PDB file of C-alpha atoms in Angstrom:
ATOM      1  CA  UNK F   1      -0.219  -0.028  -0.109  1.00  0.00           C
ATOM      2  CA  UNK F   2       1.032   3.433  -0.733  1.00  0.00           C
ATOM      3  CA  UNK F   3       1.506   5.418   2.302  1.00  0.00           C
ATOM      4  CA  UNK F   4       0.161   8.843   2.724  1.00  0.00           C
ATOM      5  CA  UNK F   5       2.112  12.400   2.748  1.00  0.00           C
ATOM      6  CA  UNK F   6       2.546  15.501   2.029  1.00  0.00           C
ATOM      7  CA  UNK F   7       4.363  17.414  -0.710  1.00  0.00           C
ATOM      8  CA  UNK F   8       6.538  19.179   1.768  1.00  0.00           C
ATOM      9  CA  UNK F   9       7.508  15.633   3.649  1.00  0.00           C
ATOM     10  CA  UNK F  10       8.069  14.419   0.404  1.00  0.00           C
ATOM     11  CA  UNK F  11      10.859  17.502  -0.225  1.00  0.00           C
ATOM     12  CA  UNK F  12      12.314  16.793   3.123  1.00  0.00           C
ATOM     13  CA  UNK F  13      12.842  13.291   3.010  1.00  0.00           C
ATOM     14  CA  UNK F  14      14.350  13.868  -0.526  1.00  0.00           C
ATOM     15  CA  UNK F  15      16.519  16.612   0.702  1.00  0.00           C
ATOM     16  CA  UNK F  16      17.255  14.258   3.784  1.00  0.00           C
ATOM     17  CA  UNK F  17      18.294  11.296   1.603  1.00  0.00           C
ATOM     18  CA  UNK F  18      20.742  13.626  -0.209  1.00  0.00           C
ATOM     19  CA  UNK F  19      23.246  13.201   2.914  1.00  0.00           C
ATOM     20  CA  UNK F  20      25.433  10.621   3.707  1.00  0.00           C
ATOM     21  CA  UNK F  21      26.569   8.799   6.882  1.00  0.00           C
ATOM     22  CA  UNK F  22      29.872  10.345   8.290  1.00  0.00           C
ATOM     23  CA  UNK F  23      29.805  13.225   6.193  1.00  0.00           C
ATOM     24  CA  UNK F  24      30.257  16.799   7.791  1.00  0.00           C
ATOM     25  CA  UNK F  25      27.272  19.413   6.965  1.00  0.00           C
ATOM     26  CA  UNK F  26      27.354  22.955   7.311  1.00  0.00           C
ATOM     27  CA  UNK F  27      23.357  23.334   8.168  1.00  0.00           C
ATOM     28  CA  UNK F  28      21.053  26.506   7.409  1.00  0.00           C
ATOM     29  CA  UNK F  29      18.030  27.146   9.370  1.00  0.00           C
ATOM     30  CA  UNK F  30      14.957  26.070   8.135  1.00  0.00           C
ATOM     31  CA  UNK F  31      14.144  23.263   5.682  1.00  0.00           C
ATOM     32  CA  UNK F  32      18.184  22.353   5.325  1.00  0.00           C
ATOM     33  CA  UNK F  33      17.683  21.971   9.082  1.00  0.00           C
ATOM     34  CA  UNK F  34      14.790  19.716   9.332  1.00  0.00           C
ATOM     35  CA  UNK F  35      16.217  17.911   6.363  1.00  0.00           C
ATOM     36  CA  UNK F  36      19.806  17.343   7.815  1.00  0.00           C
ATOM     37  CA  UNK F  37      18.505  16.222  11.391  1.00  0.00           C
ATOM     38  CA  UNK F  38      15.861  13.790   9.955  1.00  0.00           C
ATOM     39  CA  UNK F  39      19.274  12.249   8.213  1.00  0.00           C
ATOM     40  CA  UNK F  40      20.916  11.649  11.386  1.00  0.00           C
ATOM     41  CA  UNK F  41      17.848  10.215  13.200  1.00  0.00           C
ATOM     42  CA  UNK F  42      17.475   7.301  10.398  1.00  0.00           C
ATOM     43  CA  UNK F  43      20.205   6.603   7.859  1.00  0.00           C
ATOM     44  CA  UNK F  44      23.053   8.455   8.990  1.00  0.00           C
ATOM     45  CA  UNK F  45      23.576   8.470  12.297  1.00  0.00           C
ATOM     46  CA  UNK F  46      27.586   9.524  12.085  1.00  0.00           C
ATOM     47  CA  UNK F  47      26.804  12.843  10.090  1.00  0.00           C
ATOM     48  CA  UNK F  48      28.302  15.612  11.752  1.00  0.00           C
ATOM     49  CA  UNK F  49      25.903  19.077  12.099  1.00  0.00           C
ATOM     50  CA  UNK F  50      27.801  22.467  12.105  1.00  0.00           C
ATOM     51  CA  UNK F  51      25.738  25.359  12.624  1.00  0.00           C
ATOM     52  CA  UNK F  52      26.810  29.171  11.969  1.00  0.00           C
ATOM     53  CA  UNK F  53      26.903  29.822  15.561  1.00  0.00           C
ATOM     54  CA  UNK F  54      29.743  27.882  16.439  1.00  0.00           C
ATOM     55  CA  UNK F  55      28.338  24.311  17.233  1.00  0.00           C
ATOM     56  CA  UNK F  56      30.142  21.400  16.804  1.00  0.00           C
ATOM     57  CA  UNK F  57      28.344  17.836  16.264  1.00  0.00           C
ATOM     58  CA  UNK F  58      25.431  19.160  17.180  1.00  0.00           C
ATOM     59  CA  UNK F  59      22.299  16.820  18.132  1.00  0.00           C
ATOM     60  CA  UNK F  60      19.245  18.771  18.748  1.00  0.00           C
ATOM     61  CA  UNK F  61      16.149  16.938  20.347  1.00  0.00           C
ATOM     62  CA  UNK F  62      14.297  19.505  18.294  1.00  0.00           C
ATOM     63  CA  UNK F  63      14.584  21.896  15.312  1.00  0.00           C
ATOM     64  CA  UNK F  64      16.405  25.236  16.214  1.00  0.00           C
ATOM     65  CA  UNK F  65      14.785  28.661  16.024  1.00  0.00           C
ATOM     66  CA  UNK F  66      17.617  29.953  15.152  1.00  0.00           C
ATOM     67  CA  UNK F  67      21.397  29.809  14.879  1.00  0.00           C
ATOM     68  CA  UNK F  68      21.648  31.272  18.875  1.00  0.00           C
ATOM     69  CA  UNK F  69      19.053  28.808  19.826  1.00  0.00           C
ATOM     70  CA  UNK F  70      20.267  26.773  23.124  1.00  0.00           C
ATOM     71  CA  UNK F  71      19.302  23.860  22.145  1.00  0.00           C
ATOM     72  CA  UNK F  72      22.423  23.897  19.075  1.00  0.00           C
ATOM     73  CA  UNK F  73      24.725  24.298  22.271  1.00  0.00           C
ATOM     74  CA  UNK F  74      23.416  22.032  24.714  1.00  0.00           C
ATOM     75  CA  UNK F  75      23.490  18.998  22.575  1.00  0.00           C
ATOM     76  CA  UNK F  76      26.647  19.765  20.816  1.00  0.00           C
ATOM     77  CA  UNK F  77      30.042  18.038  21.132  1.00  0.00           C
ATOM     78  CA  UNK F  78      32.022  21.428  21.585  1.00  0.00           C
ATOM     79  CA  UNK F  79      31.439  25.013  20.613  1.00  0.00           C
ATOM     80  CA  UNK F  80      33.902  27.095  18.657  1.00  0.00           C
ATOM     81  CA  UNK F  81      34.177  31.056  18.356  1.00  0.00           C
ATOM     82  CA  UNK F  82      32.367  32.060  15.511  1.00  0.00           C
ATOM     83  CA  UNK F  83      35.700  33.288  13.598  1.00  0.00           C
ATOM     84  CA  UNK F  84      37.136  29.902  14.002  1.00  0.00           C
ATOM     85  CA  UNK F  85      34.434  28.220  12.606  1.00  0.00           C
ATOM     86  CA  UNK F  86      34.490  30.367   9.144  1.00  0.00           C
ATOM     87  CA  UNK F  87      38.475  30.171   9.286  1.00  0.00           C
ATOM     88  CA  UNK F  88      39.513  26.976  10.342  1.00  0.00           C
ATOM     89  CA  UNK F  89      36.825  24.884   9.600  1.00  0.00           C
ATOM     90  CA  UNK F  90      35.106  26.294   6.392  1.00  0.00           C
ATOM     91  CA  UNK F  91      37.513  27.690   4.712  1.00  0.00           C
ATOM     92  CA  UNK F  92      40.316  25.577   5.979  1.00  0.00           C
ATOM     93  CA  UNK F  93      38.333  22.963   3.574  1.00  0.00           C
ATOM     94  CA  UNK F  94      36.655  20.656   6.478  1.00  0.00           C
ATOM     95  CA  UNK F  95      33.165  20.933   5.311  1.00  0.00           C
ATOM     96  CA  UNK F  96      32.243  18.325   2.875  1.00  0.00           C
ATOM     97  CA  UNK F  97      28.362  19.530   2.459  1.00  0.00           C
ATOM     98  CA  UNK F  98      26.423  23.238   2.664  1.00  0.00           C
ATOM     99  CA  UNK F  99      22.717  22.894   3.078  1.00  0.00           C
ATOM    100  CA  UNK F 100      21.073  26.367   1.967  1.00  0.00           C
ATOM    101  CA  UNK F 101      17.802  27.468   1.761  1.00  0.00           C
ATOM    102  CA  UNK F 102      16.511  30.821  -0.206  1.00  0.00           C
ATOM    103  CA  UNK F 103      14.014  33.477  -0.843  1.00  0.00           C
ATOM    104  CA  UNK F 104      14.683  33.318  -4.556  1.00  0.00           C
ATOM    105  CA  UNK F 105      16.959  31.447  -7.118  1.00  0.00           C
ATOM    106  CA  UNK F 106      17.963  31.664 -11.480  1.00  0.00           C
ATOM    107  CA  UNK F 107      18.528  29.631 -13.797  1.00  0.00           C
ATOM    108  CA  UNK F 108      22.355  29.692 -12.396  1.00  0.00           C
ATOM    109  CA  UNK F 109      21.649  28.572  -8.853  1.00  0.00           C
ATOM    110  CA  UNK F 110      22.181  31.941  -7.810  1.00  0.00           C
ATOM    111  CA  UNK F 111      20.190  32.885  -4.552  1.00  0.00           C
ATOM    112  CA  UNK F 112      18.721  35.587  -3.309  1.00  0.00           C
ATOM    113  CA  UNK F 113      17.864  36.065   0.791  1.00  0.00           C
ATOM    114  CA  UNK F 114      18.426  40.263   0.704  1.00  0.00           C
ATOM    115  CA  UNK F 115      15.529  41.526  -0.737  1.00  0.00           C
ATOM    116  CA  UNK F 116      12.870  41.719  -3.011  1.00  0.00           C
ATOM    117  CA  UNK F 117      12.143  44.734  -5.295  1.00  0.00           C
ATOM    118  CA  UNK F 118      14.796  47.463  -6.250  1.00  0.00           C
ATOM    119  CA  UNK F 119      17.378  48.039  -3.800  1.00  0.00           C
ATOM    120  CA  UNK F 120      16.984  51.399  -3.094  1.00  0.00           C
ATOM    121  CA  UNK F 121      13.593  50.870  -2.611  1.00  0.00           C
ATOM    122  CA  UNK F 122      12.552  47.763  -1.646  1.00  0.00           C
ATOM    123  CA  UNK F 123       9.340  45.747  -1.389  1.00  0.00           C
ATOM    124  CA  UNK F 124      10.407  43.464   1.047  1.00  0.00           C
ATOM    125  CA  UNK F 125      13.806  43.217   3.252  1.00  0.00           C
ATOM    126  CA  UNK F 126      14.750  39.829   3.917  1.00  0.00           C
ATOM    127  CA  UNK F 127      17.344  38.366   6.597  1.00  0.00           C
ATOM    128  CA  UNK F 128      20.518  38.793   4.449  1.00  0.00           C
ATOM    129  CA  UNK F 129      23.094  35.995   3.970  1.00  0.00           C
ATOM    130  CA  UNK F 130      24.077  35.133   7.139  1.00  0.00           C
ATOM    131  CA  UNK F 131      27.063  32.702   6.548  1.00  0.00           C
ATOM    132  CA  UNK F 132      25.417  31.640   3.146  1.00  0.00           C
ATOM    133  CA  UNK F 133      28.015  33.421   1.066  1.00  0.00           C
ATOM    134  CA  UNK F 134      31.158  32.013   2.786  1.00  0.00           C
ATOM    135  CA  UNK F 135      29.188  28.233   2.841  1.00  0.00           C
ATOM    136  CA  UNK F 136      28.760  28.400  -0.535  1.00  0.00           C
ATOM    137  CA  UNK F 137      32.176  29.193  -2.112  1.00  0.00           C
ATOM    138  CA  UNK F 138      33.913  27.001   0.570  1.00  0.00           C
ATOM    139  CA  UNK F 139      31.915  24.135   1.074  1.00  0.00           C
ATOM    140  CA  UNK F 140      33.088  20.978  -1.034  1.00  0.00           C
ATOM    141  CA  UNK F 141      29.542  20.793  -2.392  1.00  0.00           C
ATOM    142  CA  UNK F 142      26.042  22.689  -1.575  1.00  0.00           C
ATOM    143  CA  UNK F 143      22.303  20.880  -1.739  1.00  0.00           C
ATOM    144  CA  UNK F 144      19.867  23.731  -1.796  1.00  0.00           C
ATOM    145  CA  UNK F 145      15.683  23.326  -0.777  1.00  0.00           C
ATOM    146  CA  UNK F 146      13.138  24.982  -1.336  1.00  0.00           C
ATOM    147  CA  UNK F 147       9.256  25.085  -2.265  1.00  0.00           C
ATOM    148  CA  UNK F 148       8.972  25.274  -5.885  1.00  0.00           C
ATOM    149  CA  UNK F 149       7.179  28.839  -6.846  1.00  0.00           C
ATOM    150  CA  UNK F 150       7.340  31.376  -9.446  1.00  0.00           C
ATOM    151  CA  UNK F 151       8.302  33.895  -6.530  1.00  0.00           C
ATOM    152  CA  UNK F 152      11.197  31.975  -5.748  1.00  0.00           C
ATOM    153  CA  UNK F 153      12.191  30.378  -9.262  1.00  0.00           C
ATOM    154  CA  UNK F 154      12.897  33.724 -10.737  1.00  0.00           C
ATOM    155  CA  UNK F 155      14.643  34.560 -14.435  1.00  0.00           C
ATOM    156  CA  UNK F 156      16.541  37.457 -12.560  1.00  0.00           C
ATOM    157  CA  UNK F 157      17.156  37.228  -9.182  1.00  0.00           C
ATOM    158  CA  UNK F 158      16.600  40.787  -7.310  1.00  0.00           C
ATOM    159  CA  UNK F 159      20.062  40.746  -5.627  1.00  0.00           C
ATOM    160  CA  UNK F 160      22.775  38.311  -5.713  1.00  0.00           C
ATOM    161  CA  UNK F 161      23.535  37.256  -2.069  1.00  0.00           C
ATOM    162  CA  UNK F 162      24.623  33.621  -2.912  1.00  0.00           C
ATOM    163  CA  UNK F 163      27.039  32.970  -5.679  1.00  0.00           C
ATOM    164  CA  UNK F 164      25.964  30.101  -7.245  1.00  0.00           C
ATOM    165  CA  UNK F 165      27.431  29.897 -11.043  1.00  0.00           C
ATOM    166  CA  UNK F 166      26.925  33.669 -11.710  1.00  0.00           C
ATOM    167  CA  UNK F 167      24.670  35.604 -13.914  1.00  0.00           C
ATOM    168  CA  UNK F 168      25.872  33.579 -17.054  1.00  0.00           C
ATOM    169  CA  UNK F 169      27.090  30.285 -15.552  1.00  0.00           C
ATOM    170  CA  UNK F 170      30.446  31.197 -15.639  1.00  0.00           C
ATOM    171  CA  UNK F 171      30.818  32.860 -12.390  1.00  0.00           C
ATOM    172  CA  UNK F 172      32.947  30.275 -10.883  1.00  0.00           C
ATOM    173  CA  UNK F 173      35.203  29.311 -14.153  1.00  0.00           C
ATOM    174  CA  UNK F 174      38.979  30.085 -13.203  1.00  0.00           C
ATOM    175  CA  UNK F 175      38.676  30.625  -9.525  1.00  0.00           C
ATOM    176  CA  UNK F 176      40.849  28.636  -7.409  1.00  0.00           C
ATOM    177  CA  UNK F 177      40.694  27.294  -4.169  1.00  0.00           C
ATOM    178  CA  UNK F 178      36.394  27.387  -4.357  1.00  0.00           C
ATOM    179  CA  UNK F 179      34.173  24.568  -3.464  1.00  0.00           C
ATOM    180  CA  UNK F 180      31.750  22.828  -6.587  1.00  0.00           C
ATOM    181  CA  UNK F 181      28.989  25.106  -5.851  1.00  0.00           C
ATOM    182  CA  UNK F 182      25.664  23.599  -5.961  1.00  0.00           C
ATOM    183  CA  UNK F 183      24.985  20.286  -7.157  1.00  0.00           C
ATOM    184  CA  UNK F 184      21.613  19.755  -6.586  1.00  0.00           C
ATOM    185  CA  UNK F 185      18.487  21.336  -5.319  1.00  0.00           C
ATOM    186  CA  UNK F 186      15.432  20.013  -4.024  1.00  0.00           C
ATOM    187  CA  UNK F 187      11.703  21.398  -3.953  1.00  0.00           C
ATOM    188  CA  UNK F 188       8.586  19.872  -2.832  1.00  0.00           C
ATOM    189  CA  UNK F 189       7.790  19.226  -7.224  1.00  0.00           C
ATOM    190  CA  UNK F 190      11.420  17.779  -8.110  1.00  0.00           C
ATOM    191  CA  UNK F 191      15.103  17.532  -7.683  1.00  0.00           C
ATOM    192  CA  UNK F 192      17.048  19.490  -9.881  1.00  0.00           C
ATOM    193  CA  UNK F 193      20.880  19.681 -10.866  1.00  0.00           C
ATOM    194  CA  UNK F 194      23.068  21.832 -13.019  1.00  0.00           C
ATOM    195  CA  UNK F 195      24.285  20.826 -16.215  1.00  0.00           C
ATOM    196  CA  UNK F 196      27.754  19.911 -16.499  1.00  0.00           C
ATOM    197  CA  UNK F 197      28.624  22.608 -19.253  1.00  0.00           C
ATOM    198  CA  UNK F 198      26.218  25.161 -19.378  1.00  0.00           C
ATOM    199  CA  UNK F 199      25.672  25.338 -15.640  1.00  0.00           C
ATOM    200  CA  UNK F 200      22.070  26.032 -16.112  1.00  0.00           C
ATOM    201  CA  UNK F 201      19.451  24.368 -13.894  1.00  0.00           C
ATOM    202  CA  UNK F 202      17.782  20.692 -15.328  1.00  0.00           C
ATOM    203  CA  UNK F 203      15.304  18.492 -13.839  1.00  0.00           C
ATOM    204  CA  UNK F 204      16.406  15.251 -13.013  1.00  0.00           C
ATOM    205  CA  UNK F 205      13.946  13.414 -10.852  1.00  0.00           C
ATOM    206  CA  UNK F 206      10.108  14.222 -10.796  1.00  0.00           C
ATOM    207  CA  UNK F 207       7.973  13.272  -7.470  1.00  0.00           C
ATOM    208  CA  UNK F 208       5.617  10.927  -7.490  1.00  0.00           C
ATOM    209  CA  UNK F 209       2.388  12.232  -9.097  1.00  0.00           C
ATOM    210  CA  UNK F 210       4.250  15.216 -10.365  1.00  0.00           C
ATOM    211  CA  UNK F 211       4.308  16.318 -13.993  1.00  0.00           C
ATOM    212  CA  UNK F 212       6.886  18.085 -16.302  1.00  0.00           C
ATOM    213  CA  UNK F 213       3.461  20.917 -16.953  1.00  0.00           C
ATOM    214  CA  UNK F 214       3.315  21.341 -13.042  1.00  0.00           C
ATOM    215  CA  UNK F 215       7.040  21.978 -12.887  1.00  0.00           C
ATOM    216  CA  UNK F 216       7.073  24.495 -16.080  1.00  0.00           C
ATOM    217  CA  UNK F 217       4.154  26.082 -14.557  1.00  0.00           C
ATOM    218  CA  UNK F 218       5.846  26.806 -11.641  1.00  0.00           C
ATOM    219  CA  UNK F 219       9.111  27.892 -13.005  1.00  0.00           C
ATOM    220  CA  UNK F 220       9.878  31.718 -13.820  1.00  0.00           C
ATOM    221  CA  UNK F 221      12.161  30.594 -16.913  1.00  0.00           C
ATOM    222  CA  UNK F 222      11.458  28.018 -19.318  1.00  0.00           C
ATOM    223  CA  UNK F 223      13.383  25.011 -17.670  1.00  0.00           C
ATOM    224  CA  UNK F 224      15.227  21.653 -19.140  1.00  0.00           C
ATOM    225  CA  UNK F 225      14.554  18.354 -18.537  1.00  0.00           C
ATOM    226  CA  UNK F 226      17.178  15.703 -18.567  1.00  0.00           C
ATOM    227  CA  UNK F 227      17.648  13.319 -21.426  1.00  0.00           C
ATOM    228  CA  UNK F 228      15.972  10.681 -18.613  1.00  0.00           C
ATOM    229  CA  UNK F 229      13.847  12.062 -15.862  1.00  0.00           C
ATOM    230  CA  UNK F 230      13.532   9.621 -13.155  1.00  0.00           C
ATOM    231  CA  UNK F 231      10.911   9.201 -10.550  1.00  0.00           C
ATOM    232  CA  UNK F 232      11.895  10.039  -6.929  1.00  0.00           C
ATOM    233  CA  UNK F 233      11.452   7.239  -4.768  1.00  0.00           C
ATOM    234  CA  UNK F 234       8.734   7.726  -1.580  1.00  0.00           C
ATOM    235  CA  UNK F 235       9.425   7.936   1.573  1.00  0.00           C
ATOM    236  CA  UNK F 236       9.337   5.432   3.537  1.00  0.00           C
ATOM    237  CA  UNK F 237       7.035   4.249   6.794  1.00  0.00           C
ATOM    238  CA  UNK F 238      10.172   4.876   8.735  1.00  0.00           C
ATOM    239  CA  UNK F 239      11.351   8.440   7.361  1.00  0.00           C
ATOM    240  CA  UNK F 240       7.738   9.912   7.656  1.00  0.00           C
ATOM    241  CA  UNK F 241       7.380   8.374  11.507  1.00  0.00           C
ATOM    242  CA  UNK F 242      10.383  10.105  12.226  1.00  0.00           C
ATOM    243  CA  UNK F 243       9.923  13.429  10.370  1.00  0.00           C
ATOM    244  CA  UNK F 244       6.517  13.683  12.105  1.00  0.00           C
ATOM    245  CA  UNK F 245       7.568  13.131  15.571  1.00  0.00           C
ATOM    246  CA  UNK F 246      10.660  15.600  15.293  1.00  0.00           C
ATOM    247  CA  UNK F 247       8.217  17.923  14.024  1.00  0.00           C
ATOM    248  CA  UNK F 248       5.639  17.409  16.871  1.00  0.00           C
ATOM    249  CA  UNK F 249       8.175  17.692  19.697  1.00  0.00           C
ATOM    250  CA  UNK F 250       9.675  20.995  18.101  1.00  0.00           C
ATOM    251  CA  UNK F 251       6.165  22.174  18.072  1.00  0.00           C
ATOM    252  CA  UNK F 252       5.871  21.319  21.638  1.00  0.00           C
ATOM    253  CA  UNK F 253       8.960  22.558  23.037  1.00  0.00           C
ATOM    254  CA  UNK F 254       8.497  25.900  21.057  1.00  0.00           C
ATOM    255  CA  UNK F 255       5.029  26.087  22.441  1.00  0.00           C
ATOM    256  CA  UNK F 256       6.356  25.846  26.257  1.00  0.00           C
ATOM    257  CA  UNK F 257       4.949  22.251  26.628  1.00  0.00           C
TER     258      UNK F 257
END
């Protein structure tokens, strides 16, 4: 029998599966944190989760509200100063995967978390880059997860907060000592990867029940598809159970229960 699950659960489970056991992951707050901790609680118990505030090998029982959430420090193996986190761990090449979210993304995986609209008179002010620009240029590779819509997947992002492959797909060409950059984008509709040559995002896997037309309608540019588009495996009962319990106890904790 097929299990019942939401599109958001499908996205989180798929993102979690992308992380390998034993890898070192620099985790962003929100959807990346949800996926990374699901991975830790299921197939990747030896994954090392690092947050921007300096918490190393943290194992939160509930999802943190921010990088300053006490849950991260209380459950970490140790904590270090933020300058050491970036200079020694990140810029020192000790991070396998940077896991990021975003407000806007373009076809070349550039991310915007700064503002919507004109820089001098923005419609919306966003939280900003935080450590994402450094993570994207120093981690071995970068995973990105976000919900799929034309508001998020845009022809031209309003501000390049975090470099993917530049406005023309060549922003990393000839640059030494830089990671691979984004290697996959996971949404609630599909999985995308950059074309090896052009660096433009292309759909490599569709989630169950999702059509090509669904993805086309939710993307702000003429999205391309791989020659062979796979079907994303459905979540297992264990993955759904662990994820739902994680979110339930997080809600209880944040409600003071």
